[in-house]
Amino acid sequence: MEITHTAFKHSDLLKISGRIDSATSPQLADALSKITDNGGYRIVLDLSEVSFISSAGLRVLISAQKTCKRYNRGEVVLAAVPANIMAALELAGFTTLFKIFPETLEAVGSF
Amino acid sequence: MRTKVFPGNYESLSIIAEFVRQAAEEVGLDPCATYAVETAVDEACSNIIEHAYGGENIGDIVCTCFIKSSELVIQLQDTGRSFNPDLVEDPDITAPLEERENHGLGLYMMRQWMDEVRFSFDDGINTLTMVKRKETVC
């Protein structure tokens, strides 16, 4: 898995590539913690290059969303979600917990 | 039928995924069903490492794929602790964010996306058998 971080004025963008499983989800958790530890709570996850997500990855998303939404200080939004990943999000009942944008730019612009 | 033994660690997950993906393609499962199989196997192997063995590199995972004309049967075996799958409750996938819990999601995904999920525990060997049929619509 590879993660690229881009800091914008009103949000942080993480572009993730590859598999998010039990081996790699700690790396995603670390990348998210780095942002929230620095006071960034408005985060866009570009999932366009994600090939797989397991429940370990989904747990990282939930944990980040709980951190960001606390005190109404922000939220995690998802962008450019591939069909298989969307199916996993739907199965886990995550589509009601995250705003999902078709395009990354639109997601960044939402903040 | 083909069998491969993998060390029980998280680095094996992507290699096991490739192994079962090839079998799924040979059966002729469509990409959506193949992804479902990959998910179920990943969740099962993660559970074996985390719960049956209680950590990485404690024991092996034996993965066997039975390639049939109408279905793919996957068998995963380990020698870790057994468990009662009936005691694992389904997560509440409609719960609000703050009430979402961190366990049970993997088994739930396996049960939802595979046509059959069976556990057996005999002579110190835990066997999980999962079936994905070709005609099942995603």
Tab-separated table of C-alpha atoms in Angstrom:
chain	number	residue	atom	x	y	z
A	1	MET	CA	0.000	0.000	0.000
A	2	GLU	CA	1.158	3.515	-0.754
A	3	ILE	CA	-0.179	6.709	0.766
A	4	THR	CA	0.373	10.209	-0.550
A	5	HIS	CA	-0.511	13.167	1.659
A	6	THR	CA	-1.423	16.566	0.232
A	7	ALA	CA	-2.221	19.403	2.638
A	8	PHE	CA	-4.777	21.923	1.384
A	9	LYS	CA	-5.828	25.140	3.103
A	10	HIS	CA	-9.084	23.687	4.436
A	11	SER	CA	-8.459	19.951	4.376
A	12	ASP	CA	-5.931	17.124	4.068
A	13	LEU	CA	-6.021	14.644	1.203
A	14	LEU	CA	-4.711	11.101	1.460
A	15	LYS	CA	-4.475	9.171	-1.783
A	16	ILE	CA	-4.229	5.476	-1.021
A	17	SER	CA	-3.074	2.800	-3.471
A	18	GLY	CA	-3.140	-0.985	-3.157
A	19	ARG	CA	-4.549	-3.267	-0.478
A	20	ILE	CA	-5.874	-2.132	2.901
A	21	ASP	CA	-5.729	-5.319	4.977
A	22	SER	CA	-4.445	-6.447	8.378
A	23	ALA	CA	-0.855	-6.045	7.148
A	24	THR	CA	-1.247	-2.509	5.854
A	25	SER	CA	-4.062	-0.934	7.899
A	26	PRO	CA	-1.659	0.150	10.710
A	27	GLN	CA	0.146	2.260	8.077
A	28	LEU	CA	-3.141	3.968	7.178
A	29	ALA	CA	-3.963	4.455	10.869
A	30	ASP	CA	-0.559	6.125	11.359
A	31	ALA	CA	-1.076	8.451	8.378
A	32	LEU	CA	-4.475	9.500	9.725
A	33	SER	CA	-3.131	9.972	13.269
A	34	LYS	CA	-0.368	12.231	11.980
A	35	ILE	CA	-3.010	14.541	10.505
A	36	THR	CA	-5.353	14.537	13.519
A	37	ASP	CA	-2.458	14.894	15.986
A	38	ASN	CA	-1.596	18.104	14.142
A	39	GLY	CA	-5.154	19.407	14.459
A	40	GLY	CA	-6.387	18.365	11.017
A	41	TYR	CA	-9.891	16.952	11.236
A	42	ARG	CA	-11.174	17.550	7.710
A	43	ILE	CA	-9.790	14.665	5.707
A	44	VAL	CA	-10.453	13.406	2.173
A	45	LEU	CA	-9.537	9.812	1.357
A	46	ASP	CA	-9.052	9.236	-2.373
A	47	LEU	CA	-9.737	5.512	-2.786
A	48	SER	CA	-9.531	5.390	-6.598
A	49	GLU	CA	-6.409	3.199	-6.545
A	50	VAL	CA	-7.458	0.932	-3.671
A	51	SER	CA	-7.768	-2.662	-4.885
A	52	PHE	CA	-9.010	-4.260	-1.668
A	53	ILE	CA	-10.292	-3.340	1.796
A	54	SER	CA	-10.882	-5.764	4.670
A	55	SER	CA	-12.664	-5.244	7.984
A	56	ALA	CA	-9.289	-4.208	9.449
A	57	GLY	CA	-9.249	-1.283	7.017
A	58	LEU	CA	-12.893	-0.494	7.706
A	59	ARG	CA	-12.124	-0.331	11.439
A	60	VAL	CA	-9.427	2.272	10.739
A	61	LEU	CA	-11.942	4.369	8.787
A	62	ILE	CA	-14.481	4.211	11.629
A	63	SER	CA	-11.891	5.125	14.240
A	64	ALA	CA	-10.737	8.140	12.193
A	65	GLN	CA	-14.310	9.246	11.626
A	66	LYS	CA	-15.028	9.088	15.378
A	67	THR	CA	-11.929	11.210	16.079
A	68	CYS	CA	-12.704	13.790	13.412
A	69	LYS	CA	-16.415	14.180	14.171
A	70	ARG	CA	-15.846	14.655	17.911
A	71	TYR	CA	-16.870	18.186	18.994
A	72	ASN	CA	-18.126	18.753	15.405
A	73	ARG	CA	-14.607	19.722	14.433
A	74	GLY	CA	-14.575	17.969	11.082
A	75	GLU	CA	-15.099	14.669	9.288
A	76	VAL	CA	-13.557	12.082	7.003
A	77	VAL	CA	-15.058	11.956	3.497
A	78	LEU	CA	-14.405	9.388	0.782
A	79	ALA	CA	-13.821	10.047	-2.901
A	80	ALA	CA	-13.559	8.117	-6.170
A	81	VAL	CA	-14.572	4.804	-4.610
A	82	PRO	CA	-14.151	1.762	-6.926
A	83	ALA	CA	-17.167	-0.578	-7.297
A	84	ASN	CA	-15.745	-3.454	-5.230
A	85	ILE	CA	-14.764	-1.141	-2.389
A	86	MET	CA	-18.205	0.486	-2.507
A	87	ALA	CA	-19.788	-2.970	-2.235
A	88	ALA	CA	-17.742	-3.610	0.931
A	89	LEU	CA	-18.745	-0.217	2.369
A	90	GLU	CA	-22.403	-0.972	1.642
A	91	LEU	CA	-22.190	-4.450	3.169
A	92	ALA	CA	-20.688	-3.036	6.363
A	93	GLY	CA	-23.309	-0.276	6.544
A	94	PHE	CA	-20.693	2.445	6.117
A	95	THR	CA	-22.410	4.448	3.399
A	96	THR	CA	-24.530	6.203	6.022
A	97	LEU	CA	-21.464	7.132	8.103
A	98	PHE	CA	-19.348	8.785	5.386
A	99	LYS	CA	-20.067	11.324	2.688
A	100	ILE	CA	-18.971	9.795	-0.602
A	101	PHE	CA	-18.001	11.963	-3.569
A	102	PRO	CA	-17.536	10.726	-7.142
A	103	GLU	CA	-14.556	13.031	-7.689
A	104	THR	CA	-11.673	13.899	-5.373
A	105	LEU	CA	-11.650	17.587	-6.291
A	106	GLU	CA	-15.320	17.839	-5.410
A	107	ALA	CA	-14.584	16.239	-2.023
A	108	VAL	CA	-11.731	18.656	-1.323
A	109	GLY	CA	-13.966	21.544	-2.364
A	110	SER	CA	-16.691	20.456	0.047
A	111	PHE	CA	-14.685	21.742	3.030
B	1	MET	CA	-7.627	-29.566	-6.106
B	2	ARG	CA	-4.576	-27.620	-5.055
B	3	THR	CA	-3.125	-27.058	-1.629
B	4	LYS	CA	-0.583	-24.598	-0.349
B	5	VAL	CA	0.797	-23.945	3.115
B	6	PHE	CA	1.306	-20.320	4.197
B	7	PRO	CA	2.997	-18.982	7.322
B	8	GLY	CA	0.403	-17.472	9.652
B	9	ASN	CA	1.340	-13.828	9.358
B	10	TYR	CA	-0.242	-10.758	7.825
B	11	GLU	CA	2.313	-10.595	5.017
B	12	SER	CA	0.829	-13.876	3.749
B	13	LEU	CA	-2.586	-12.286	3.177
B	14	SER	CA	-1.826	-10.767	-0.217
B	15	ILE	CA	-0.116	-14.002	-1.356
B	16	ILE	CA	-3.071	-16.117	-0.241
B	17	ALA	CA	-5.356	-13.638	-2.058
B	18	GLU	CA	-3.446	-14.223	-5.286
B	19	PHE	CA	-3.676	-18.003	-4.785
B	20	VAL	CA	-7.476	-17.995	-4.369
B	21	ARG	CA	-7.977	-15.361	-7.084
B	22	GLN	CA	-6.351	-17.678	-9.608
B	23	ALA	CA	-8.632	-20.522	-8.515
B	24	ALA	CA	-11.693	-18.246	-8.750
B	25	GLU	CA	-10.735	-17.252	-12.281
B	26	GLU	CA	-10.316	-20.914	-13.264
B	27	VAL	CA	-13.810	-21.677	-12.023
B	28	GLY	CA	-15.042	-18.712	-14.058
B	29	LEU	CA	-16.375	-16.586	-11.207
B	30	ASP	CA	-17.080	-13.027	-12.294
B	31	PRO	CA	-14.909	-10.182	-10.880
B	32	CYS	CA	-17.504	-9.280	-8.251
B	33	ALA	CA	-17.742	-12.866	-6.961
B	34	THR	CA	-13.959	-13.177	-7.085
B	35	TYR	CA	-13.656	-10.060	-4.910
B	36	ALA	CA	-16.185	-11.546	-2.479
B	37	VAL	CA	-14.076	-14.728	-2.221
B	38	GLU	CA	-10.907	-12.678	-1.700
B	39	THR	CA	-12.640	-10.788	1.112
B	40	ALA	CA	-13.943	-13.917	2.832
B	41	VAL	CA	-10.551	-15.637	2.692
B	42	ASP	CA	-8.740	-12.520	3.944
B	43	GLU	CA	-11.143	-12.182	6.872
B	44	ALA	CA	-10.864	-15.875	7.715
B	45	CYS	CA	-7.055	-15.857	7.612
B	46	SER	CA	-6.865	-12.628	9.654
B	47	ASN	CA	-9.101	-14.256	12.274
B	48	ILE	CA	-6.914	-17.390	12.323
B	49	ILE	CA	-3.780	-15.306	12.911
B	50	GLU	CA	-5.342	-12.941	15.456
B	51	HIS	CA	-7.689	-15.248	17.365
B	52	ALA	CA	-6.766	-18.907	16.720
B	53	TYR	CA	-2.997	-18.437	16.939
B	54	GLY	CA	-3.127	-15.270	19.030
B	55	GLY	CA	-0.448	-13.557	16.966
B	56	GLU	CA	1.760	-13.757	13.920
B	57	ASN	CA	4.154	-16.617	13.102
B	58	ILE	CA	2.742	-19.039	15.662
B	59	GLY	CA	1.447	-21.585	13.151
B	60	ASP	CA	0.633	-22.210	9.493
B	61	ILE	CA	-2.501	-21.792	7.416
B	62	VAL	CA	-3.234	-24.599	4.956
B	63	CYS	CA	-5.328	-23.394	2.034
B	64	THR	CA	-6.961	-25.867	-0.340
B	65	CYS	CA	-8.981	-24.862	-3.406
B	66	PHE	CA	-11.379	-27.348	-4.997
B	67	ILE	CA	-12.079	-26.129	-8.519
B	68	LYS	CA	-15.433	-27.440	-9.743
B	69	SER	CA	-17.460	-26.658	-12.831
B	70	SER	CA	-20.158	-24.792	-10.946
B	71	GLU	CA	-18.446	-23.619	-7.765
B	72	LEU	CA	-15.256	-22.895	-5.902
B	73	VAL	CA	-14.756	-24.612	-2.554
B	74	ILE	CA	-12.073	-23.226	-0.270
B	75	GLN	CA	-10.838	-24.999	2.810
B	76	LEU	CA	-8.658	-23.265	5.403
B	77	GLN	CA	-7.026	-25.259	8.192
B	78	ASP	CA	-5.107	-24.208	11.280
B	79	THR	CA	-3.981	-25.757	14.544
B	80	GLY	CA	-4.750	-22.815	16.818
B	81	ARG	CA	-7.480	-22.341	19.406
B	82	SER	CA	-10.961	-23.359	18.309
B	83	PHE	CA	-13.995	-21.159	18.856
B	84	ASN	CA	-17.764	-21.329	18.684
B	85	PRO	CA	-18.855	-19.281	15.659
B	86	ASP	CA	-22.439	-19.304	16.930
B	87	LEU	CA	-21.349	-17.128	19.846
B	88	VAL	CA	-20.108	-14.362	17.538
B	89	GLU	CA	-22.963	-11.935	17.120
B	90	ASP	CA	-23.533	-10.057	13.891
B	91	PRO	CA	-22.553	-6.402	14.185
B	92	ASP	CA	-25.315	-3.804	14.090
B	93	ILE	CA	-24.609	-2.239	10.697
B	94	THR	CA	-27.324	0.350	11.243
B	95	ALA	CA	-25.907	1.659	14.541
B	96	PRO	CA	-24.859	5.314	14.702
B	97	LEU	CA	-21.148	6.091	14.451
B	98	GLU	CA	-20.426	6.272	18.190
B	99	GLU	CA	-22.011	2.865	18.801
B	100	ARG	CA	-20.158	0.970	16.059
B	101	GLU	CA	-18.160	-1.860	17.559
B	102	ASN	CA	-14.872	-3.274	16.426
B	103	HIS	CA	-15.598	-6.964	16.278
B	104	GLY	CA	-17.711	-9.406	14.330
B	105	LEU	CA	-17.535	-7.559	11.024
B	106	GLY	CA	-15.152	-10.038	9.374
B	107	LEU	CA	-17.283	-13.096	10.102
B	108	TYR	CA	-20.368	-11.149	9.056
B	109	MET	CA	-18.786	-10.318	5.674
B	110	MET	CA	-17.803	-13.976	5.168
B	111	ARG	CA	-21.339	-15.160	5.882
B	112	GLN	CA	-22.940	-12.516	3.707
B	113	TRP	CA	-20.731	-12.936	0.665
B	114	MET	CA	-20.190	-16.712	0.539
B	115	ASP	CA	-22.880	-19.260	-0.280
B	116	GLU	CA	-21.753	-21.629	2.480
B	117	VAL	CA	-19.533	-21.108	5.532
B	118	ARG	CA	-18.909	-24.170	7.722
B	119	PHE	CA	-16.584	-24.621	10.670
B	120	SER	CA	-15.416	-27.917	12.116
B	121	PHE	CA	-12.999	-28.626	14.940
B	122	ASP	CA	-11.484	-32.129	15.083
B	123	ASP	CA	-8.307	-33.579	16.578
B	124	GLY	CA	-6.698	-30.197	17.098
B	125	ILE	CA	-7.319	-29.076	13.541
B	126	ASN	CA	-9.744	-26.249	12.813
B	127	THR	CA	-11.268	-26.466	9.345
B	128	LEU	CA	-13.244	-23.724	7.666
B	129	THR	CA	-14.985	-24.615	4.411
B	130	MET	CA	-16.444	-21.883	2.227
B	131	VAL	CA	-18.307	-22.258	-1.047
B	132	LYS	CA	-18.950	-19.686	-3.776
B	133	ARG	CA	-21.275	-20.768	-6.573
B	134	LYS	CA	-21.000	-19.480	-10.102
B	135	GLU	CA	-24.678	-18.723	-10.585
B	136	THR	CA	-24.954	-16.575	-7.450
B	137	VAL	CA	-25.590	-12.981	-8.419
B	138	CYS	CA	-23.503	-10.440	-6.520
